[in-house]
Amino acid sequence: MARDLPHLPVTRRKILQFKFLIPFVLVLSVSVIAVTQYFQSISYLLRPLWDTPPKPFTRIPHYYAPNISMAQLCQLHGWDILPAPRRVFDAVLFSNELDILEIRYHELLPHVDRFVILEANSTFTGIPKSLSFYENFSRFGFAGSKIVYDMLSIGELDTGSRRQPFHVEAYHRRSLNMLIRRSGIAAGDILIMADADEIPTPETVQLLKWCDGIPPVMHLGMKNYMYSFEFPVDDNSWRATAHVYNEHTSYRHSRQSNFILADAGWHCSFCFREIKEFVFKMKAYSHADRVKQKSFLNPDRIQKIICNGDDLFDMLPEEYTFADLFKKMGPIPKSGSAVHLPSHLIKNADKFRFLLPG
């Protein structure tokens, strides 16, 4: 005859259920904390699963060799040569990149008609800053007759405002638009839009000046470097643009065309002389939210990272495929080459040794 199994007391059953619940709650809590703290890293790691790459550019091959006429160079690109060169205007927003700007202006001086430059008394994140270009204008006296300069005054910003910080950056760019229009530019001139550390090569500017038939808006593909020219990252810098100016041309630093000219310059990001300049930019630019901890700004940490080629913000690469993601994980491999770099950099190697391999 079957016998009924004895029932556990209600209190004991509740205790057993609670014991099983404790590990679940702990695992859930740890998971929530981990996802909250490392959300950005997890997001970047899984980006190939949730994001799609932008439409690829139509890449224009770039031809150049010494002692070849401009007529032949234009012809190699499928363009004609103009009877007279266009004027070229170079427009940048300036923060604190004095060394890179000096290299830029020396490199482009023989080829550019006007250097249009705007700086503000505040960063995109609302940090007050000195007018470092204005205060060091004598350093750029060699280009003084070509410089069109203005200062943008920014009042104290509400940290909770939607203006922070990309909206403030957009305001800077709109103000630069107005300065460009006051610079004497006319329809048919070339306008280069770039950050100060995105430097077109002289060969690129010569094509823009002399060749007829270039796209009215064209991105300038540049070699990416980080911290110095000792750390080449890739050839995928694309935000700099060249425009055949018209009344509708507007200063932007985003995608504006499907055309990109290959190997058109150098983009040296976070290429500074002193550690304090790294700290300033980390706090000042639009991605300042990447400074997750105060320790990120520790000078010893920054020195070690830039010497090893690691990431200042301890982030994974922003890539759309797992192959590219894994290829770029870890320190940037060092290069021993200082070939085909800006000529002013090489001519003044002692002054700019911090930017060179070795």
mmCIF file of C-alpha atoms in Angstrom:
data_model
loop_
_atom_site.group_PDB
_atom_site.id
_atom_site.type_symbol
_atom_site.label_atom_id
_atom_site.label_comp_id
_atom_site.label_asym_id
_atom_site.label_seq_id
_atom_site.Cartn_x
_atom_site.Cartn_y
_atom_site.Cartn_z
ATOM 1 C CA MET A 1 0.000 0.000 0.000
ATOM 2 C CA ALA A 2 1.443 3.345 -1.097
ATOM 3 C CA ARG A 3 2.275 5.856 1.554
ATOM 4 C CA ASP A 4 2.183 9.638 1.178
ATOM 5 C CA LEU A 5 5.571 11.375 1.469
ATOM 6 C CA PRO A 6 5.802 13.736 4.410
ATOM 7 C CA HIS A 7 5.455 17.423 3.492
ATOM 8 C CA LEU A 8 8.217 19.869 4.424
ATOM 9 C CA PRO A 9 7.150 22.535 6.849
ATOM 10 C CA VAL A 10 6.188 25.821 5.161
ATOM 11 C CA THR A 11 8.986 27.738 6.879
ATOM 12 C CA ARG A 12 11.636 25.292 5.692
ATOM 13 C CA ARG A 13 10.369 25.435 2.109
ATOM 14 C CA LYS A 14 10.625 29.235 2.154
ATOM 15 C CA ILE A 15 14.208 29.056 3.465
ATOM 16 C CA LEU A 16 15.207 26.652 0.669
ATOM 17 C CA GLN A 17 13.592 28.903 -1.964
ATOM 18 C CA PHE A 18 15.424 31.894 -0.499
ATOM 19 C CA LYS A 19 18.744 30.021 -0.644
ATOM 20 C CA PHE A 20 18.234 29.363 -4.347
ATOM 21 C CA LEU A 21 17.219 32.992 -4.896
ATOM 22 C CA ILE A 22 20.375 34.479 -3.354
ATOM 23 C CA PRO A 23 22.798 33.279 -6.101
ATOM 24 C CA PHE A 24 20.367 34.472 -8.794
ATOM 25 C CA VAL A 25 20.147 37.947 -7.242
ATOM 26 C CA LEU A 26 23.944 38.132 -6.872
ATOM 27 C CA VAL A 27 24.547 37.100 -10.491
ATOM 28 C CA LEU A 28 21.927 39.568 -11.700
ATOM 29 C CA SER A 29 23.408 42.407 -9.612
ATOM 30 C CA VAL A 30 26.955 41.738 -10.828
ATOM 31 C CA SER A 31 25.715 41.581 -14.425
ATOM 32 C CA VAL A 32 23.895 44.910 -14.115
ATOM 33 C CA ILE A 33 26.964 46.570 -12.577
ATOM 34 C CA ALA A 34 29.255 45.118 -15.257
ATOM 35 C CA VAL A 35 26.998 46.179 -18.118
ATOM 36 C CA THR A 36 26.597 49.668 -16.618
ATOM 37 C CA GLN A 37 30.329 50.151 -16.057
ATOM 38 C CA TYR A 38 31.542 48.535 -19.261
ATOM 39 C CA PHE A 39 28.614 49.291 -21.563
ATOM 40 C CA GLN A 40 30.762 51.210 -24.057
ATOM 41 C CA SER A 41 33.366 48.431 -24.280
ATOM 42 C CA ILE A 42 30.676 45.779 -24.680
ATOM 43 C CA SER A 43 28.940 47.921 -27.294
ATOM 44 C CA TYR A 44 32.171 48.365 -29.303
ATOM 45 C CA LEU A 45 33.012 44.665 -28.997
ATOM 46 C CA LEU A 46 29.612 43.703 -30.433
ATOM 47 C CA ARG A 47 29.401 46.547 -32.955
ATOM 48 C CA PRO A 48 29.760 44.219 -35.977
ATOM 49 C CA LEU A 49 26.507 42.575 -34.843
ATOM 50 C CA TRP A 50 24.345 45.659 -34.329
ATOM 51 C CA ASP A 51 25.755 48.319 -36.669
ATOM 52 C CA THR A 52 26.227 48.545 -40.423
ATOM 53 C CA PRO A 53 29.116 50.384 -42.088
ATOM 54 C CA PRO A 54 28.414 53.582 -44.027
ATOM 55 C CA LYS A 55 28.203 53.474 -47.802
ATOM 56 C CA PRO A 56 31.743 53.051 -49.159
ATOM 57 C CA PHE A 57 33.418 55.999 -50.864
ATOM 58 C CA THR A 58 34.219 56.131 -54.568
ATOM 59 C CA ARG A 59 37.999 56.235 -54.221
ATOM 60 C CA ILE A 60 39.916 58.435 -56.666
ATOM 61 C CA PRO A 61 43.476 57.093 -57.175
ATOM 62 C CA HIS A 62 46.126 59.717 -56.473
ATOM 63 C CA TYR A 63 49.034 60.004 -58.925
ATOM 64 C CA TYR A 64 52.229 61.903 -58.199
ATOM 65 C CA ALA A 65 55.945 61.763 -58.894
ATOM 66 C CA PRO A 66 58.586 64.515 -58.970
ATOM 67 C CA ASN A 67 59.386 66.272 -62.257
ATOM 68 C CA ILE A 68 56.004 65.565 -63.880
ATOM 69 C CA SER A 69 54.089 68.508 -65.309
ATOM 70 C CA MET A 70 50.746 69.578 -63.854
ATOM 71 C CA ALA A 71 49.138 68.975 -67.256
ATOM 72 C CA GLN A 72 50.223 65.330 -67.135
ATOM 73 C CA LEU A 73 49.211 64.917 -63.499
ATOM 74 C CA CYS A 74 45.738 66.322 -64.192
ATOM 75 C CA GLN A 75 45.450 64.034 -67.224
ATOM 76 C CA LEU A 76 46.370 60.972 -65.135
ATOM 77 C CA HIS A 77 43.392 61.752 -62.890
ATOM 78 C CA GLY A 78 41.074 62.154 -65.876
ATOM 79 C CA TRP A 79 40.950 65.934 -65.549
ATOM 80 C CA ASP A 80 41.987 68.849 -67.751
ATOM 81 C CA ILE A 81 44.341 71.641 -66.762
ATOM 82 C CA LEU A 82 43.125 75.188 -66.164
ATOM 83 C CA PRO A 83 44.680 78.145 -67.980
ATOM 84 C CA ALA A 84 45.315 79.783 -64.580
ATOM 85 C CA PRO A 85 45.279 78.345 -61.029
ATOM 86 C CA ARG A 86 42.340 78.706 -58.689
ATOM 87 C CA ARG A 87 42.743 80.493 -55.370
ATOM 88 C CA VAL A 88 42.832 78.206 -52.310
ATOM 89 C CA PHE A 89 41.390 79.031 -48.879
ATOM 90 C CA ASP A 90 42.262 76.852 -45.881
ATOM 91 C CA ALA A 91 39.741 76.997 -42.990
ATOM 92 C CA VAL A 92 40.234 75.502 -39.526
ATOM 93 C CA LEU A 93 38.824 75.712 -36.011
ATOM 94 C CA PHE A 94 41.727 76.135 -33.628
ATOM 95 C CA SER A 95 42.043 74.916 -30.055
ATOM 96 C CA ASN A 96 45.618 74.549 -28.805
ATOM 97 C CA GLU A 97 47.580 72.669 -31.512
ATOM 98 C CA LEU A 98 50.354 75.258 -31.973
ATOM 99 C CA ASP A 99 53.069 72.841 -33.120
ATOM 100 C CA ILE A 100 50.870 71.039 -35.638
ATOM 101 C CA LEU A 101 49.484 74.351 -36.915
ATOM 102 C CA GLU A 102 53.007 75.679 -37.475
ATOM 103 C CA ILE A 103 53.817 72.580 -39.532
ATOM 104 C CA ARG A 104 50.537 72.933 -41.445
ATOM 105 C CA TYR A 105 51.059 76.582 -42.345
ATOM 106 C CA HIS A 106 54.671 76.096 -43.430
ATOM 107 C CA GLU A 107 53.677 73.097 -45.560
ATOM 108 C CA LEU A 108 50.813 74.910 -47.291
ATOM 109 C CA LEU A 109 52.168 78.474 -47.418
ATOM 110 C CA PRO A 110 53.361 78.411 -51.059
ATOM 111 C CA HIS A 111 50.048 76.945 -52.239
ATOM 112 C CA VAL A 112 47.325 78.609 -50.139
ATOM 113 C CA ASP A 113 46.049 82.168 -50.691
ATOM 114 C CA ARG A 114 44.245 82.631 -47.360
ATOM 115 C CA PHE A 115 44.438 80.843 -44.008
ATOM 116 C CA VAL A 116 41.056 81.303 -42.288
ATOM 117 C CA ILE A 117 41.247 80.510 -38.573
ATOM 118 C CA LEU A 118 38.748 80.845 -35.734
ATOM 119 C CA GLU A 119 39.441 80.253 -32.049
ATOM 120 C CA ALA A 120 37.205 80.632 -29.002
ATOM 121 C CA ASN A 121 37.778 81.543 -25.379
ATOM 122 C CA SER A 122 36.081 78.303 -24.325
ATOM 123 C CA THR A 123 36.259 74.646 -25.325
ATOM 124 C CA PHE A 124 33.372 72.604 -26.726
ATOM 125 C CA THR A 125 32.807 71.333 -23.170
ATOM 126 C CA GLY A 126 32.663 74.844 -21.677
ATOM 127 C CA ILE A 127 36.152 74.990 -20.158
ATOM 128 C CA PRO A 128 37.605 78.534 -20.357
ATOM 129 C CA LYS A 129 40.794 78.665 -22.424
ATOM 130 C CA SER A 130 43.355 81.223 -23.440
ATOM 131 C CA LEU A 131 43.473 82.573 -26.981
ATOM 132 C CA SER A 132 46.666 80.697 -27.694
ATOM 133 C CA PHE A 133 46.862 81.520 -31.410
ATOM 134 C CA TYR A 134 46.318 85.216 -30.756
ATOM 135 C CA GLU A 135 48.877 85.186 -27.946
ATOM 136 C CA ASN A 136 51.421 83.415 -30.170
ATOM 137 C CA PHE A 137 50.683 85.238 -33.400
ATOM 138 C CA SER A 138 54.333 86.269 -33.804
ATOM 139 C CA ARG A 139 55.167 82.578 -34.226
ATOM 140 C CA PHE A 140 53.087 82.657 -37.430
ATOM 141 C CA GLY A 141 54.423 85.953 -38.746
ATOM 142 C CA PHE A 142 55.811 84.124 -41.804
ATOM 143 C CA ALA A 143 52.180 83.691 -42.974
ATOM 144 C CA GLY A 144 50.772 86.910 -41.479
ATOM 145 C CA SER A 145 49.716 88.505 -44.764
ATOM 146 C CA LYS A 146 47.593 85.464 -45.614
ATOM 147 C CA ILE A 147 45.891 84.918 -42.243
ATOM 148 C CA VAL A 148 42.227 85.843 -41.698
ATOM 149 C CA TYR A 149 41.619 85.492 -37.945
ATOM 150 C CA ASP A 150 38.732 86.001 -35.569
ATOM 151 C CA MET A 151 37.922 85.196 -31.950
ATOM 152 C CA LEU A 152 34.645 83.673 -30.801
ATOM 153 C CA SER A 153 33.483 84.670 -27.332
ATOM 154 C CA ILE A 154 31.600 81.904 -25.505
ATOM 155 C CA GLY A 155 29.841 82.652 -22.224
ATOM 156 C CA GLU A 156 29.551 80.228 -19.316
ATOM 157 C CA LEU A 157 27.575 77.162 -20.348
ATOM 158 C CA ASP A 158 24.884 75.307 -18.448
ATOM 159 C CA THR A 159 26.209 71.778 -17.916
ATOM 160 C CA GLY A 160 22.695 70.405 -18.201
ATOM 161 C CA SER A 161 22.008 72.189 -21.461
ATOM 162 C CA ARG A 162 21.464 70.369 -24.744
ATOM 163 C CA ARG A 163 24.139 72.706 -26.118
ATOM 164 C CA GLN A 164 26.816 70.528 -24.521
ATOM 165 C CA PRO A 165 29.163 69.718 -26.216
ATOM 166 C CA PHE A 166 28.321 68.813 -29.852
ATOM 167 C CA HIS A 167 25.848 71.695 -30.081
ATOM 168 C CA VAL A 168 28.601 74.075 -28.979
ATOM 169 C CA GLU A 169 30.902 72.579 -31.612
ATOM 170 C CA ALA A 170 28.199 73.171 -34.233
ATOM 171 C CA TYR A 171 28.014 76.816 -33.098
ATOM 172 C CA HIS A 172 31.772 77.121 -33.606
ATOM 173 C CA ARG A 173 31.433 75.754 -37.132
ATOM 174 C CA ARG A 174 28.561 78.129 -37.998
ATOM 175 C CA SER A 175 30.703 81.041 -36.789
ATOM 176 C CA LEU A 176 33.583 79.855 -38.960
ATOM 177 C CA ASN A 177 31.146 79.836 -41.880
ATOM 178 C CA MET A 178 30.546 83.545 -41.392
ATOM 179 C CA LEU A 179 34.287 84.235 -41.151
ATOM 180 C CA ILE A 180 34.877 82.352 -44.401
ATOM 181 C CA ARG A 181 32.333 84.557 -46.159
ATOM 182 C CA ARG A 182 34.166 87.648 -44.877
ATOM 183 C CA SER A 183 37.550 86.340 -46.006
ATOM 184 C CA GLY A 184 37.197 87.433 -49.632
ATOM 185 C CA ILE A 185 36.383 83.992 -51.021
ATOM 186 C CA ALA A 186 34.494 83.881 -54.322
ATOM 187 C CA ALA A 187 32.661 81.307 -56.418
ATOM 188 C CA GLY A 188 35.101 78.930 -58.080
ATOM 189 C CA ASP A 189 37.786 79.215 -55.378
ATOM 190 C CA ILE A 190 38.875 76.086 -53.512
ATOM 191 C CA LEU A 191 37.915 75.831 -49.838
ATOM 192 C CA ILE A 192 39.647 73.206 -47.693
ATOM 193 C CA MET A 193 37.679 72.307 -44.564
ATOM 194 C CA ALA A 194 39.661 70.401 -41.957
ATOM 195 C CA ASP A 195 40.749 70.285 -38.351
ATOM 196 C CA ALA A 196 44.178 71.760 -37.660
ATOM 197 C CA ASP A 197 45.737 68.292 -37.371
ATOM 198 C CA GLU A 198 44.392 67.160 -40.788
ATOM 199 C CA ILE A 199 47.096 68.435 -43.157
ATOM 200 C CA PRO A 200 46.735 68.109 -46.949
ATOM 201 C CA THR A 201 49.925 67.432 -48.876
ATOM 202 C CA PRO A 202 51.247 70.167 -51.206
ATOM 203 C CA GLU A 203 50.734 67.749 -54.121
ATOM 204 C CA THR A 204 47.038 67.502 -53.218
ATOM 205 C CA VAL A 205 46.617 71.273 -53.093
ATOM 206 C CA GLN A 206 48.344 71.650 -56.459
ATOM 207 C CA LEU A 207 45.802 69.276 -58.028
ATOM 208 C CA LEU A 208 42.969 71.314 -56.512
ATOM 209 C CA LYS A 209 44.477 74.559 -57.834
ATOM 210 C CA TRP A 210 45.236 73.494 -61.384
ATOM 211 C CA CYS A 211 42.907 70.667 -62.452
ATOM 212 C CA ASP A 212 39.583 71.278 -64.189
ATOM 213 C CA GLY A 213 36.877 68.655 -63.687
ATOM 214 C CA ILE A 214 37.518 67.758 -60.044
ATOM 215 C CA PRO A 215 34.372 66.842 -58.063
ATOM 216 C CA PRO A 216 32.710 69.973 -56.620
ATOM 217 C CA VAL A 217 32.948 68.362 -53.166
ATOM 218 C CA MET A 218 35.607 65.754 -52.440
ATOM 219 C CA HIS A 219 36.855 64.171 -49.230
ATOM 220 C CA LEU A 220 40.597 63.996 -48.670
ATOM 221 C CA GLY A 221 41.736 60.546 -47.603
ATOM 222 C CA MET A 222 44.582 60.837 -45.097
ATOM 223 C CA LYS A 223 46.944 58.592 -43.213
ATOM 224 C CA ASN A 224 45.941 58.351 -39.568
ATOM 225 C CA TYR A 225 48.652 58.771 -36.918
ATOM 226 C CA MET A 226 48.259 58.772 -33.144
ATOM 227 C CA TYR A 227 50.478 60.702 -30.659
ATOM 228 C CA SER A 228 53.259 61.163 -33.265
ATOM 229 C CA PHE A 229 54.295 60.014 -36.727
ATOM 230 C CA GLU A 230 55.845 56.978 -35.024
ATOM 231 C CA PHE A 231 52.384 55.404 -34.639
ATOM 232 C CA PRO A 232 50.609 54.991 -38.019
ATOM 233 C CA VAL A 233 47.095 53.631 -37.439
ATOM 234 C CA ASP A 234 45.551 53.244 -40.910
ATOM 235 C CA ASP A 235 44.717 55.140 -44.124
ATOM 236 C CA ASN A 236 41.075 55.745 -43.249
ATOM 237 C CA SER A 237 40.905 59.394 -42.152
ATOM 238 C CA TRP A 238 38.192 60.949 -44.343
ATOM 239 C CA ARG A 239 36.636 64.015 -42.673
ATOM 240 C CA ALA A 240 38.745 66.700 -44.373
ATOM 241 C CA THR A 241 37.132 68.018 -47.559
ATOM 242 C CA ALA A 242 37.898 70.197 -50.565
ATOM 243 C CA HIS A 243 35.098 72.278 -52.136
ATOM 244 C CA VAL A 244 34.782 74.271 -55.309
ATOM 245 C CA TYR A 245 33.176 77.167 -53.477
ATOM 246 C CA ASN A 246 29.686 78.458 -54.257
ATOM 247 C CA GLU A 247 27.046 80.416 -52.353
ATOM 248 C CA HIS A 248 25.653 77.228 -50.798
ATOM 249 C CA THR A 249 28.984 75.924 -49.459
ATOM 250 C CA SER A 250 28.824 75.451 -45.690
ATOM 251 C CA TYR A 251 31.555 74.478 -43.232
ATOM 252 C CA ARG A 252 31.030 70.958 -41.909
ATOM 253 C CA HIS A 253 33.211 68.170 -40.588
ATOM 254 C CA SER A 254 31.051 65.215 -41.620
ATOM 255 C CA ARG A 255 30.333 63.233 -44.769
ATOM 256 C CA GLN A 256 29.440 65.530 -47.666
ATOM 257 C CA SER A 257 30.317 63.537 -50.792
ATOM 258 C CA ASN A 258 30.783 59.996 -52.072
ATOM 259 C CA PHE A 259 34.168 60.887 -53.618
ATOM 260 C CA ILE A 260 37.472 60.639 -51.769
ATOM 261 C CA LEU A 261 40.980 61.360 -53.054
ATOM 262 C CA ALA A 262 43.389 58.677 -51.841
ATOM 263 C CA ASP A 263 46.603 59.448 -49.923
ATOM 264 C CA ALA A 264 45.884 63.178 -49.782
ATOM 265 C CA GLY A 265 47.506 64.114 -46.461
ATOM 266 C CA TRP A 266 48.339 63.368 -42.846
ATOM 267 C CA HIS A 267 46.060 63.288 -39.800
ATOM 268 C CA CYS A 268 48.114 63.328 -36.599
ATOM 269 C CA SER A 269 45.694 63.070 -33.669
ATOM 270 C CA PHE A 270 46.728 63.912 -30.083
ATOM 271 C CA CYS A 271 50.171 64.912 -31.400
ATOM 272 C CA PHE A 272 51.336 67.201 -28.597
ATOM 273 C CA ARG A 273 54.639 68.252 -27.082
ATOM 274 C CA GLU A 274 53.678 68.275 -23.375
ATOM 275 C CA ILE A 275 51.535 66.028 -21.185
ATOM 276 C CA LYS A 276 49.398 68.980 -20.055
ATOM 277 C CA GLU A 277 48.261 69.406 -23.672
ATOM 278 C CA PHE A 278 46.989 65.822 -23.712
ATOM 279 C CA VAL A 279 45.109 66.417 -20.463
ATOM 280 C CA PHE A 280 43.570 69.602 -21.843
ATOM 281 C CA LYS A 281 42.288 67.947 -25.016
ATOM 282 C CA MET A 282 40.958 64.907 -23.150
ATOM 283 C CA LYS A 283 38.794 67.247 -21.057
ATOM 284 C CA ALA A 284 38.033 69.745 -23.800
ATOM 285 C CA TYR A 285 36.895 68.012 -26.963
ATOM 286 C CA SER A 286 33.455 66.694 -27.840
ATOM 287 C CA HIS A 287 34.209 63.153 -26.655
ATOM 288 C CA ALA A 288 35.270 64.240 -23.163
ATOM 289 C CA ASP A 289 32.707 61.781 -21.756
ATOM 290 C CA ARG A 290 35.254 59.072 -22.561
ATOM 291 C CA VAL A 291 37.226 60.157 -19.491
ATOM 292 C CA LYS A 292 35.471 57.653 -17.232
ATOM 293 C CA GLN A 293 37.805 57.992 -14.258
ATOM 294 C CA LYS A 294 39.924 60.766 -12.801
ATOM 295 C CA SER A 295 42.929 58.430 -13.015
ATOM 296 C CA PHE A 296 42.729 58.671 -16.830
ATOM 297 C CA LEU A 297 44.247 62.165 -16.494
ATOM 298 C CA ASN A 298 47.203 61.036 -14.394
ATOM 299 C CA PRO A 299 50.387 62.337 -16.127
ATOM 300 C CA ASP A 300 52.368 59.134 -15.449
ATOM 301 C CA ARG A 301 49.588 57.039 -16.978
ATOM 302 C CA ILE A 302 49.392 59.279 -20.052
ATOM 303 C CA GLN A 303 53.169 59.208 -20.530
ATOM 304 C CA LYS A 304 53.227 55.416 -20.426
ATOM 305 C CA ILE A 305 50.288 55.083 -22.819
ATOM 306 C CA ILE A 306 51.632 57.425 -25.492
ATOM 307 C CA CYS A 307 55.063 55.766 -25.371
ATOM 308 C CA ASN A 308 53.496 52.317 -25.822
ATOM 309 C CA GLY A 309 50.874 53.319 -28.395
ATOM 310 C CA ASP A 310 47.937 52.254 -26.219
ATOM 311 C CA ASP A 311 44.501 53.894 -26.035
ATOM 312 C CA LEU A 312 44.183 56.973 -23.815
ATOM 313 C CA PHE A 313 40.571 56.163 -22.990
ATOM 314 C CA ASP A 314 41.051 52.409 -22.547
ATOM 315 C CA MET A 315 38.596 51.779 -25.393
ATOM 316 C CA LEU A 316 38.261 49.105 -28.038
ATOM 317 C CA PRO A 317 38.645 50.116 -31.705
ATOM 318 C CA GLU A 318 35.516 51.438 -33.447
ATOM 319 C CA GLU A 319 35.206 48.937 -36.297
ATOM 320 C CA TYR A 320 32.376 47.346 -38.274
ATOM 321 C CA THR A 321 33.867 43.848 -38.735
ATOM 322 C CA PHE A 322 35.372 41.442 -36.237
ATOM 323 C CA ALA A 323 38.424 41.050 -38.499
ATOM 324 C CA ASP A 324 39.203 44.791 -38.339
ATOM 325 C CA LEU A 325 38.351 44.907 -34.631
ATOM 326 C CA PHE A 326 40.749 42.116 -33.675
ATOM 327 C CA LYS A 327 43.453 43.432 -36.042
ATOM 328 C CA LYS A 328 43.507 46.788 -34.239
ATOM 329 C CA MET A 329 43.251 45.536 -30.662
ATOM 330 C CA GLY A 330 46.307 46.204 -28.534
ATOM 331 C CA PRO A 331 49.087 48.796 -28.929
ATOM 332 C CA ILE A 332 49.689 50.519 -32.260
ATOM 333 C CA PRO A 333 52.808 49.012 -33.899
ATOM 334 C CA LYS A 334 55.681 51.500 -34.098
ATOM 335 C CA SER A 335 57.052 52.651 -37.427
ATOM 336 C CA GLY A 336 60.701 53.433 -38.124
ATOM 337 C CA SER A 337 59.905 55.432 -41.260
ATOM 338 C CA ALA A 338 60.027 59.215 -41.520
ATOM 339 C CA VAL A 339 59.665 59.148 -45.328
ATOM 340 C CA HIS A 340 56.993 61.291 -47.010
ATOM 341 C CA LEU A 341 56.181 63.361 -43.943
ATOM 342 C CA PRO A 342 55.701 67.161 -43.921
ATOM 343 C CA SER A 343 58.912 68.816 -45.113
ATOM 344 C CA HIS A 344 58.905 71.461 -42.351
ATOM 345 C CA LEU A 345 58.840 68.638 -39.804
ATOM 346 C CA ILE A 346 61.923 66.991 -41.306
ATOM 347 C CA LYS A 347 63.785 70.296 -41.824
ATOM 348 C CA ASN A 348 63.232 71.086 -38.141
ATOM 349 C CA ALA A 349 63.700 67.604 -36.735
ATOM 350 C CA ASP A 350 65.390 68.804 -33.530
ATOM 351 C CA LYS A 351 62.526 71.155 -32.720
ATOM 352 C CA PHE A 352 59.857 68.521 -33.450
ATOM 353 C CA ARG A 353 61.708 65.417 -32.311
ATOM 354 C CA PHE A 354 58.716 64.404 -30.163
ATOM 355 C CA LEU A 355 56.732 63.853 -33.396
ATOM 356 C CA LEU A 356 59.306 61.636 -35.117
ATOM 357 C CA PRO A 357 60.077 57.900 -34.908
ATOM 358 C CA GLY A 358 62.657 57.032 -32.290
#
